[in-house]
Amino acid sequence: MPITRARPSSTRYRELWKLLSLVRRRVSTVGVEEGMRDRLTRREALFLDLAERFIFAAESSPYRPLLDLAGYDLPRLRQLVSARGLDAALDQLWQDGVYIRVREFKGQEPVQRGGRTFQFDQGDFINPSIRAVTESQSSGSRSGGTRSPVSEQDFIDGARIQRWLAERYGLSRRDMVLWLPLRVGLRSVAVQAMIGQPAVRWFCPLDRIDRSYAFFTRVAGLLTGVSIPPPLPTPSERVLEVARFIARANTPRGILVTAMVNPALRLVLAAEEAGINLGDVAFITGGEPLTPTKLRQFTTRGYQVFSAFAFSEYGMAAWACPQGQEPDDLHVFTDRIALRQYPRPTDQNGATVPAYLFTSLLPETRHIMLNLESGDYGGLEVRRCGCFLDELGFHQHMHTIRSFEKLTAEGMTFIGPTLIGLMDEVLPREFGGSQTDYQLVEAEDARGHTKLYLLASPRLGDLDEVALRKTVLREIRDRHISPGDGRLIHQIWQSADTIQVLRRQPLETETGKVHHLHKHQGTLAAELQAH
């Protein structure tokens, strides 16, 4: 197995040792449903307790000046929640200017409310009571990647819920195969060991793996007495290795594969093309939207797909509805988080999207969240469906989830504005034309894979498309604020042929505006290639 020779940092070793302290624990589902029901009946009290402890009792809380400006002290907030209920109270707070946008949260732009200006940093929102056993890191799409502390209680609760969901979905007896990047894969390996369903193989979509991860799995196996797999470097071009292993390892119990949406789809299609019968396989997917096209690619071949919604600043917020009306129909875990929406402007022409705002309810939350924007939008409704989650009291559904400010492929994301220099300066300088001749479009190809199409105007004449693609990947790598994340995105997108060059004019919005970066819902490949 190829490994890097660089010595792992002491910080990484400390994180690995903390995770090892949890791997030996076994979690059960006893009391999970009772706890959910209890929290659902106490949502208002949970919110007010959190507000009292972490906002009003904390002078450094970034929400204090916003609440003060809107005229809310703790008694008035209690009165608002008591009179109108939690969800309506949160909507009123948004109208009164108590909310935080993504770039405000990241410290990338000031908060301007009621003629006042405030400047916050993402560290200001971290729960001060957390003693982290590990960290969840965002993909770095908006910055160097948010490092969110995960407490022991948060980690254990997450493992218990995952075991409970696996049982209720009918997946708990299946053998588990992971195809995940290092950090998320490491946490998944630990969780699977804790719930008594250890993964039988961990494929990692990279061609080189740091030795510390193999060290962790080896020690974890010795401590637990069970086989815990090390990460195997398996970039996208070696997807058939994953398919052949699943086909060999599958039993009458079936296989459960946890992967990002695009790699999971690539696995299914590559196996079919190679004549490999995967057998009974179910997928748990995340990281990218599960669109109608993608879902059909799975279900028409007889595979089950369960999607989820999570973000590193919070964790898992919603899980798949077995009776879903949309491909990504999810039940929001409203016992631990409140989800609202507002019309979020996305450009200077007045276009808006129904953006999500999240409010945390539990004291072990990673960040204190009060109407905090995640960068995502989509459908949100209260509906009875009759599934086991609905019967427990989870009636709020989110679906058709998209991001309004980032490009996403292969579970990796990159924010748009950081690439404007590429479109405005680098490509015109190296390949001719002007900034109006180039555009990056996120869309699905005809088979459902998410691609980033680089549109290059035909008027540019002959172009070296291979060099053009390499230039875009190079700039994505070099322009990232975090060198490590930039290299990771470059490697995965290069391996997966994520960047595709198409010769046609850039797309216009309904208002006639051409954005440097454009997101198209659904399958666009045929339309683009027809031009």
Coordinates of C-alpha atoms in Angstrom, one line a residue:
M1 CA 0.0 0.0 0.0
P2 CA 1.6 3.3 -1.0
I3 CA 2.2 5.6 1.9
T4 CA 3.5 9.1 2.4
R5 CA 6.8 9.4 4.2
A6 CA 6.0 12.7 6.0
R7 CA 5.7 12.2 9.7
P8 CA 2.1 12.8 10.9
S9 CA 1.6 15.9 13.1
S10 CA 1.3 15.5 16.9
T11 CA -2.2 17.0 16.5
R12 CA -3.2 14.1 14.3
Y13 CA -1.8 11.6 16.7
R14 CA -3.7 13.1 19.6
E15 CA -6.9 12.9 17.6
L16 CA -6.2 9.3 16.8
W17 CA -5.6 8.4 20.4
K18 CA -8.8 10.1 21.5
L19 CA -10.8 8.1 18.9
L20 CA -9.1 4.9 20.1
S21 CA -10.6 5.6 23.5
L22 CA -14.0 5.4 22.0
V23 CA -13.6 2.5 19.6
R24 CA -13.7 -0.1 22.4
R25 CA -17.1 1.1 23.6
R26 CA -20.2 -0.6 22.4
V27 CA -23.4 1.4 21.9
S28 CA -26.9 0.2 22.0
T29 CA -30.2 1.5 20.8
V30 CA -31.9 1.3 24.3
G31 CA -33.6 4.5 25.0
V32 CA -33.0 6.1 21.6
E33 CA -36.7 6.5 20.7
E34 CA -37.7 7.5 24.2
G35 CA -35.1 10.3 24.1
M36 CA -36.3 11.5 20.8
R37 CA -39.9 11.8 21.9
D38 CA -38.9 13.5 25.1
R39 CA -36.8 16.1 23.3
L40 CA -39.6 16.8 20.8
T41 CA -41.9 17.7 23.7
R42 CA -39.2 20.1 25.1
R43 CA -38.0 21.9 22.0
E44 CA -38.8 25.4 23.3
A45 CA -37.3 24.7 26.7
L46 CA -34.1 23.3 25.1
F47 CA -33.7 26.3 22.9
L48 CA -34.2 28.8 25.8
D49 CA -31.8 26.9 28.0
L50 CA -29.2 27.0 25.3
A51 CA -29.8 30.7 24.7
E52 CA -29.5 31.5 28.4
R53 CA -26.3 29.5 28.9
F54 CA -24.4 30.2 25.7
I55 CA -25.8 33.6 24.4
F56 CA -27.1 35.8 27.2
A57 CA -24.6 34.5 29.8
A58 CA -21.7 34.9 27.4
E59 CA -20.8 38.5 26.7
S60 CA -18.6 37.4 23.7
S61 CA -21.4 35.6 21.9
P62 CA -21.9 37.0 18.4
Y63 CA -25.6 36.8 18.8
R64 CA -25.7 39.2 21.8
P65 CA -25.3 42.4 19.8
L66 CA -27.8 41.2 17.2
L67 CA -30.4 40.4 19.9
D68 CA -29.6 43.7 21.7
L69 CA -30.1 45.7 18.5
A70 CA -33.4 43.9 17.8
G71 CA -34.6 44.7 21.4
Y72 CA -34.4 41.2 22.9
D73 CA -33.3 40.3 26.3
L74 CA -33.9 36.9 27.8
P75 CA -37.3 37.7 29.3
R76 CA -38.6 39.1 26.0
L77 CA -37.2 36.1 24.1
R78 CA -39.0 33.8 26.5
Q79 CA -42.2 35.7 26.0
L80 CA -41.8 35.5 22.2
V81 CA -41.3 31.7 22.2
S82 CA -44.1 31.1 24.8
A83 CA -46.6 33.1 22.7
R84 CA -45.7 32.0 19.2
G85 CA -43.9 28.7 19.5
L86 CA -40.2 28.0 18.6
D87 CA -40.5 28.0 14.8
A88 CA -42.6 31.1 14.5
A89 CA -40.3 32.8 17.0
L90 CA -37.3 32.0 14.9
D91 CA -39.0 33.5 11.8
Q92 CA -39.7 36.7 13.8
L93 CA -36.1 36.8 14.9
W94 CA -35.0 36.6 11.3
Q95 CA -37.3 39.5 10.3
D96 CA -35.7 41.5 13.2
G97 CA -32.2 40.9 11.9
V98 CA -31.1 38.0 14.1
Y99 CA -29.5 35.6 11.7
I100 CA -26.0 34.9 10.3
R101 CA -25.1 34.3 6.7
V102 CA -22.4 31.8 5.7
R103 CA -19.7 34.4 4.8
E104 CA -20.5 36.3 7.9
F105 CA -20.0 33.1 9.9
K106 CA -16.7 32.5 8.2
G107 CA -15.5 36.0 8.9
Q108 CA -15.3 36.8 5.1
E109 CA -17.7 39.7 5.3
P110 CA -19.0 42.0 8.0
V111 CA -22.5 41.6 9.6
Q112 CA -24.5 44.7 8.8
R113 CA -27.8 45.1 10.6
G114 CA -29.8 48.3 11.4
G115 CA -27.1 50.7 10.5
R116 CA -24.5 48.9 12.6
T117 CA -21.5 46.8 11.5
F118 CA -20.1 43.8 13.3
Q119 CA -17.2 41.5 12.4
F120 CA -17.2 37.9 13.6
D121 CA -15.0 34.9 13.0
Q122 CA -16.1 31.2 12.8
G123 CA -14.2 30.6 16.1
D124 CA -16.7 33.0 17.8
F125 CA -19.5 30.5 17.3
I126 CA -17.8 27.4 18.7
N127 CA -19.5 25.9 21.7
P128 CA -17.2 26.9 24.6
S129 CA -18.2 23.9 26.7
I130 CA -16.9 21.3 24.2
R131 CA -14.0 19.1 25.0
A132 CA -13.3 17.6 21.6
V133 CA -12.4 13.9 21.0
T134 CA -12.2 14.6 17.3
E135 CA -12.9 17.3 14.7
S136 CA -15.2 17.4 11.8
Q137 CA -13.7 19.4 8.9
S138 CA -15.7 20.9 6.1
S139 CA -14.5 20.4 2.5
G140 CA -12.9 23.9 2.4
S141 CA -15.4 25.2 -0.2
R142 CA -15.7 28.6 1.5
S143 CA -12.4 28.9 3.3
G144 CA -9.6 26.7 4.6
G145 CA -12.2 24.4 5.9
T146 CA -14.1 24.8 9.1
R147 CA -12.7 22.6 12.0
S148 CA -15.6 21.8 14.2
P149 CA -15.0 20.2 17.6
V150 CA -16.9 17.0 18.2
S151 CA -17.5 16.0 21.9
E152 CA -17.6 12.5 23.2
Q153 CA -21.3 12.8 23.9
D154 CA -22.0 14.1 20.3
F155 CA -19.9 11.2 18.8
I156 CA -21.6 8.5 20.9
D157 CA -25.1 9.9 20.3
G158 CA -24.4 9.9 16.6
A159 CA -23.2 6.3 16.7
R160 CA -26.4 5.2 18.7
I161 CA -28.6 6.9 16.1
Q162 CA -26.8 5.4 13.2
R163 CA -27.3 1.9 14.7
W164 CA -30.9 2.6 15.4
L165 CA -31.5 3.8 11.8
A166 CA -29.7 0.8 10.4
E167 CA -32.0 -1.5 12.3
R168 CA -35.2 0.4 11.3
Y169 CA -34.1 0.6 7.6
G170 CA -33.4 -3.2 7.7
L171 CA -29.7 -2.7 7.0
S172 CA -28.1 -3.8 10.3
R173 CA -27.2 -7.4 9.2
R174 CA -25.4 -6.4 6.0
D175 CA -21.6 -6.3 5.7
M176 CA -20.3 -2.7 5.5
V177 CA -18.0 -1.4 2.8
L178 CA -16.7 2.1 2.9
W179 CA -15.5 4.2 -0.1
L180 CA -14.7 7.4 1.7
P181 CA -11.9 10.1 2.0
L182 CA -9.6 9.8 5.0
R183 CA -11.1 12.0 7.7
V184 CA -14.8 11.1 7.2
G185 CA -13.7 7.5 6.6
L186 CA -11.8 7.3 9.8
R187 CA -14.8 8.5 11.8
S188 CA -17.0 6.0 10.0
V189 CA -14.6 3.1 10.8
A190 CA -14.8 4.1 14.5
V191 CA -18.6 4.4 14.5
Q192 CA -19.0 1.0 12.8
A193 CA -16.8 -0.6 15.4
M194 CA -18.8 1.0 18.2
I195 CA -22.1 -0.2 16.8
G196 CA -20.8 -3.8 16.3
Q197 CA -21.0 -3.7 12.5
P198 CA -17.3 -3.2 11.6
A199 CA -16.5 -2.4 8.0
V200 CA -15.1 -5.3 6.0
R201 CA -13.1 -3.0 3.7
W202 CA -12.3 0.7 3.5
F203 CA -11.5 2.0 0.1
C204 CA -10.2 5.6 -0.1
P205 CA -10.4 7.6 -3.3
L206 CA -6.7 8.6 -3.2
D207 CA -3.6 7.1 -4.6
R208 CA -1.5 7.7 -1.5
I209 CA -2.4 7.3 2.2
D210 CA -0.6 8.7 5.3
R211 CA 0.8 5.8 7.5
S212 CA -0.9 7.2 10.6
Y213 CA -4.3 5.9 9.4
A214 CA -3.1 2.4 9.0
F215 CA -1.5 2.7 12.4
F216 CA -4.8 3.7 13.9
T217 CA -6.8 0.8 12.4
R218 CA -4.1 -1.7 13.4
V219 CA -4.1 -0.5 17.1
A220 CA -7.9 -0.3 17.1
G221 CA -8.1 -3.9 15.9
L222 CA -5.8 -5.0 18.7
L223 CA -7.8 -3.1 21.3
T224 CA -11.2 -4.4 20.2
G225 CA -10.3 -7.9 19.1
V226 CA -12.1 -7.4 15.8
S227 CA -10.8 -6.8 12.3
I228 CA -10.8 -3.1 11.5
P229 CA -9.7 -2.4 7.9
P230 CA -7.0 0.1 7.0
P231 CA -7.7 2.6 4.2
L232 CA -6.8 1.2 0.8
P233 CA -5.8 3.7 -1.9
T234 CA -8.3 3.4 -4.6
P235 CA -8.7 6.4 -6.9
S236 CA -11.6 6.6 -9.3
E237 CA -9.8 4.9 -12.2
R238 CA -9.5 1.7 -10.1
V239 CA -13.2 1.5 -9.4
L240 CA -13.4 -2.0 -10.7
E241 CA -11.3 -3.2 -7.8
V242 CA -14.1 -2.0 -5.5
A243 CA -16.7 -3.7 -7.7
R244 CA -14.8 -7.0 -7.8
F245 CA -14.3 -7.0 -4.0
I246 CA -18.1 -6.4 -3.4
A247 CA -19.0 -9.2 -5.8
R248 CA -16.6 -11.6 -4.1
A249 CA -17.5 -10.6 -0.5
N250 CA -21.3 -10.4 -0.9
T251 CA -23.3 -12.9 1.0
P252 CA -27.1 -13.6 1.3
R253 CA -27.0 -10.9 4.0
G254 CA -26.1 -8.3 1.3
I255 CA -23.6 -5.5 1.3
L256 CA -24.1 -1.9 2.6
V257 CA -21.8 0.7 0.8
T258 CA -21.3 4.1 2.3
A259 CA -19.9 6.6 -0.3
M260 CA -20.4 10.0 -1.8
V261 CA -23.1 10.0 -4.5
N262 CA -20.9 10.3 -7.6
P263 CA -18.4 7.5 -6.6
A264 CA -21.3 5.3 -5.7
L265 CA -22.9 5.8 -9.1
R266 CA -19.6 5.3 -10.8
L267 CA -19.2 2.0 -9.0
V268 CA -22.7 0.8 -10.2
L269 CA -22.1 1.8 -13.8
A270 CA -18.6 0.5 -14.1
A271 CA -19.6 -2.9 -12.7
E272 CA -22.4 -3.2 -15.2
E273 CA -20.1 -2.3 -18.1
A274 CA -17.6 -4.9 -16.9
G275 CA -20.2 -7.5 -16.5
I276 CA -19.7 -7.7 -12.7
N277 CA -22.7 -8.8 -10.7
L278 CA -22.5 -6.9 -7.4
G279 CA -25.4 -8.8 -5.9
D280 CA -27.7 -7.3 -3.2
V281 CA -26.2 -3.9 -2.5
A282 CA -27.7 -0.9 -0.6
F283 CA -26.1 2.5 -0.5
I284 CA -25.9 5.2 2.1
T285 CA -24.9 8.4 0.2
G286 CA -24.2 12.0 1.0
G287 CA -21.9 14.9 0.1
E288 CA -23.8 15.7 -3.1
P289 CA -27.4 16.0 -4.2
L290 CA -29.3 12.8 -5.0
T291 CA -31.0 14.0 -8.1
P292 CA -33.8 12.2 -10.0
T293 CA -31.4 11.2 -12.7
K294 CA -28.9 9.7 -10.2
L295 CA -31.7 7.9 -8.2
R296 CA -33.0 6.3 -11.4
Q297 CA -29.5 5.0 -12.2
F298 CA -29.5 3.1 -8.9
T299 CA -33.1 2.0 -8.6
T300 CA -33.6 0.7 -12.2
R301 CA -30.7 -1.6 -11.5
G302 CA -32.3 -2.9 -8.3
Y303 CA -30.2 -1.0 -5.7
Q304 CA -31.6 0.7 -2.6
V305 CA -30.3 4.2 -1.8
F306 CA -30.6 6.1 1.5
S307 CA -29.5 9.7 1.5
A308 CA -28.7 12.0 4.4
F309 CA -27.9 15.7 5.0
A310 CA -25.1 16.8 7.2
F311 CA -22.7 19.7 7.4
S312 CA -19.5 19.7 9.5
E313 CA -20.4 22.7 11.6
Y314 CA -23.3 20.7 13.0
G315 CA -23.3 17.0 12.0
M316 CA -26.2 14.9 10.8
A317 CA -29.4 16.9 10.5
A318 CA -31.7 14.7 8.4
W319 CA -32.1 11.1 7.3
A320 CA -34.0 9.5 4.4
C321 CA -37.8 9.0 4.5
P322 CA -38.7 5.5 3.5
Q323 CA -41.9 6.9 2.0
G324 CA -40.2 9.8 0.3
Q325 CA -41.9 11.8 -2.5
E326 CA -38.6 13.2 -3.8
P327 CA -35.3 11.5 -4.5
D328 CA -33.7 13.2 -1.5
D329 CA -36.8 13.4 0.8
L330 CA -35.4 13.6 4.3
H331 CA -36.9 13.9 7.8
V332 CA -35.3 16.7 9.8
F333 CA -34.2 15.7 13.3
T334 CA -36.3 18.4 14.9
D335 CA -35.6 17.1 18.4
R336 CA -32.1 18.5 18.2
I337 CA -32.2 21.2 15.5
A338 CA -34.7 23.8 14.2
L339 CA -34.8 24.4 10.5
R340 CA -36.4 27.5 8.9
Q341 CA -36.1 29.3 5.5
Y342 CA -35.9 32.8 4.2
P343 CA -35.7 34.4 0.7
R344 CA -31.9 34.7 0.3
P345 CA -30.7 37.2 -2.4
T346 CA -28.1 35.5 -4.7
D347 CA -27.2 38.3 -7.1
Q348 CA -27.6 42.0 -7.6
N349 CA -30.6 41.5 -9.9
G350 CA -32.9 40.5 -7.0
A351 CA -32.9 36.7 -7.6
T352 CA -33.5 34.7 -4.4
V353 CA -33.5 31.2 -3.2
P354 CA -35.3 29.6 -0.2
A355 CA -32.2 29.3 2.0
Y356 CA -32.1 27.2 5.1
L357 CA -31.4 28.6 8.5
F358 CA -30.4 26.3 11.3
T359 CA -30.8 26.7 15.1
S360 CA -29.1 24.2 17.5
L361 CA -31.0 22.9 20.5
L362 CA -28.7 20.6 22.4
P363 CA -25.9 21.7 24.8
E364 CA -23.3 19.4 23.1
T365 CA -23.8 21.1 19.7
R366 CA -20.5 21.9 17.9
H367 CA -21.4 25.5 17.2
I368 CA -24.0 27.7 18.8
M369 CA -26.4 28.3 15.9
L370 CA -29.3 30.8 15.9
N371 CA -30.7 31.2 12.4
L372 CA -27.3 30.2 10.9
E373 CA -27.2 29.9 7.2
S374 CA -25.6 26.7 5.8
G375 CA -25.2 27.8 2.2
D376 CA -27.9 25.4 1.1
Y377 CA -31.5 25.8 -0.1
G378 CA -34.4 23.6 -1.2
G379 CA -37.8 22.4 -0.3
L380 CA -39.2 22.4 3.3
E381 CA -42.6 21.2 4.4
V382 CA -44.5 19.7 7.2
R383 CA -46.2 16.5 6.0
R384 CA -47.4 13.2 7.3
C385 CA -46.0 10.2 5.5
G386 CA -46.6 7.3 7.8
C387 CA -43.1 6.0 8.0
F388 CA -41.4 5.1 11.3
L389 CA -39.8 8.5 11.6
D390 CA -43.1 10.2 11.0
E391 CA -44.8 8.0 13.7
L392 CA -42.1 9.2 16.2
G393 CA -43.0 12.8 15.6
F394 CA -40.6 13.9 12.9
H395 CA -43.0 15.6 10.4
Q396 CA -40.7 18.2 8.8
H397 CA -39.3 17.2 5.5
M398 CA -36.4 18.8 3.5
H399 CA -35.8 17.8 -0.1
T400 CA -34.4 18.9 -3.5
I401 CA -31.4 20.3 -1.6
R402 CA -28.9 22.4 -3.5
S403 CA -26.1 24.8 -2.7
F404 CA -26.4 28.4 -3.9
E405 CA -22.7 29.4 -3.5
K406 CA -20.4 26.5 -4.4
L407 CA -19.6 23.9 -7.0
T408 CA -19.7 20.3 -5.8
A409 CA -18.5 17.1 -7.4
E410 CA -17.2 13.8 -6.1
G411 CA -18.1 15.0 -2.6
M412 CA -15.6 17.8 -2.9
T413 CA -16.6 21.5 -3.0
F414 CA -15.0 24.7 -4.1
I415 CA -16.5 28.2 -3.6
G416 CA -17.1 30.3 -6.8
P417 CA -15.6 33.7 -6.1
T418 CA -12.1 32.2 -5.5
L419 CA -12.0 31.1 -9.1
I420 CA -13.0 34.4 -10.7
G421 CA -9.4 35.3 -11.3
L422 CA -9.0 32.0 -13.2
M423 CA -11.9 33.0 -15.6
D424 CA -11.1 36.7 -15.8
E425 CA -7.3 36.6 -16.1
V426 CA -5.6 33.2 -16.4
L427 CA -7.6 31.6 -19.2
P428 CA -7.8 34.7 -21.4
R429 CA -4.0 35.2 -21.0
E430 CA -3.1 31.6 -21.7
F431 CA -5.7 30.6 -24.3
G432 CA -7.0 33.9 -25.7
G433 CA -10.3 35.7 -25.8
S434 CA -11.8 37.5 -22.8
Q435 CA -13.5 36.6 -19.6
T436 CA -16.8 36.5 -21.4
D437 CA -15.6 33.5 -23.4
Y438 CA -15.3 31.1 -20.4
Q439 CA -17.7 29.7 -17.8
L440 CA -17.8 26.8 -15.4
V441 CA -21.1 25.0 -15.2
E442 CA -22.0 22.4 -12.6
A443 CA -24.4 19.8 -14.1
E444 CA -25.0 16.1 -14.6
D445 CA -23.9 14.2 -17.6
A446 CA -26.3 11.8 -19.4
R447 CA -25.5 9.0 -16.9
G448 CA -26.1 11.1 -13.8
H449 CA -22.5 11.9 -12.9
T450 CA -21.9 15.4 -11.6
K451 CA -19.4 17.2 -13.8
L452 CA -17.9 20.7 -14.0
Y453 CA -18.2 21.7 -17.6
L454 CA -15.8 24.4 -18.8
L455 CA -17.6 26.2 -21.6
A456 CA -15.2 27.8 -24.0
S457 CA -16.6 30.0 -26.8
P458 CA -16.3 28.6 -30.3
R459 CA -15.0 32.0 -31.5
L460 CA -11.7 31.2 -29.7
G461 CA -10.8 28.8 -32.6
D462 CA -8.6 25.8 -32.1
L463 CA -7.8 25.1 -28.5
D464 CA -5.6 22.5 -26.7
E465 CA -8.5 21.1 -24.6
V466 CA -6.1 18.8 -22.6
A467 CA -4.0 21.8 -21.7
L468 CA -7.1 23.8 -20.9
R469 CA -8.4 21.2 -18.5
K470 CA -5.0 20.8 -16.8
T471 CA -4.8 24.6 -16.3
V472 CA -8.2 24.7 -14.6
L473 CA -7.2 21.8 -12.3
R474 CA -3.9 23.4 -11.5
E475 CA -5.5 26.7 -10.6
I476 CA -8.1 24.9 -8.4
R477 CA -5.2 23.3 -6.6
D478 CA -3.0 26.4 -6.3
R479 CA -5.8 29.0 -5.5
H480 CA -7.2 27.1 -2.5
I481 CA -6.6 28.9 0.8
S482 CA -5.6 25.5 2.3
P483 CA -2.8 23.8 0.2
G484 CA -3.7 20.4 1.5
D485 CA -7.4 20.7 0.6
G486 CA -6.4 22.1 -2.8
R487 CA -4.2 19.1 -3.6
L488 CA -6.9 16.7 -2.4
I489 CA -9.6 18.3 -4.7
H490 CA -7.1 18.4 -7.6
Q491 CA -6.3 14.7 -7.2
I492 CA -9.9 13.5 -6.9
W493 CA -11.3 15.7 -9.7
Q494 CA -8.4 14.7 -12.0
S495 CA -8.9 11.0 -11.3
A496 CA -12.7 11.2 -11.8
D497 CA -12.4 13.3 -15.0
T498 CA -14.6 15.9 -13.3
I499 CA -13.6 18.8 -15.5
Q500 CA -15.0 18.5 -19.0
V501 CA -14.4 21.0 -21.8
L502 CA -17.3 21.9 -24.1
R503 CA -17.1 24.4 -27.0
R504 CA -20.1 26.7 -26.8
Q505 CA -21.0 30.1 -25.6
P506 CA -21.5 30.6 -21.8
L507 CA -25.0 30.3 -20.5
E508 CA -27.1 33.3 -19.6
T509 CA -29.5 33.7 -16.6
E510 CA -33.1 34.7 -17.1
T511 CA -32.1 38.3 -16.6
G512 CA -29.4 38.0 -19.3
K513 CA -26.5 37.9 -17.0
V514 CA -23.5 35.6 -17.5
H515 CA -22.0 34.3 -14.3
H516 CA -18.4 33.0 -14.0
L517 CA -19.8 29.9 -12.3
H518 CA -23.2 28.5 -13.2
K519 CA -25.3 25.7 -11.6
H520 CA -27.8 23.9 -13.6
Q521 CA -30.4 21.6 -12.0
G522 CA -30.6 18.2 -13.6
T523 CA -29.0 16.7 -16.8
L524 CA -27.5 19.3 -19.1
A525 CA -24.9 17.3 -21.0
A526 CA -27.1 16.6 -24.1
E527 CA -28.2 20.2 -24.3
L528 CA -24.6 21.5 -24.0
Q529 CA -23.1 19.0 -26.4
A530 CA -25.8 19.7 -28.9
H531 CA -24.3 23.2 -29.3

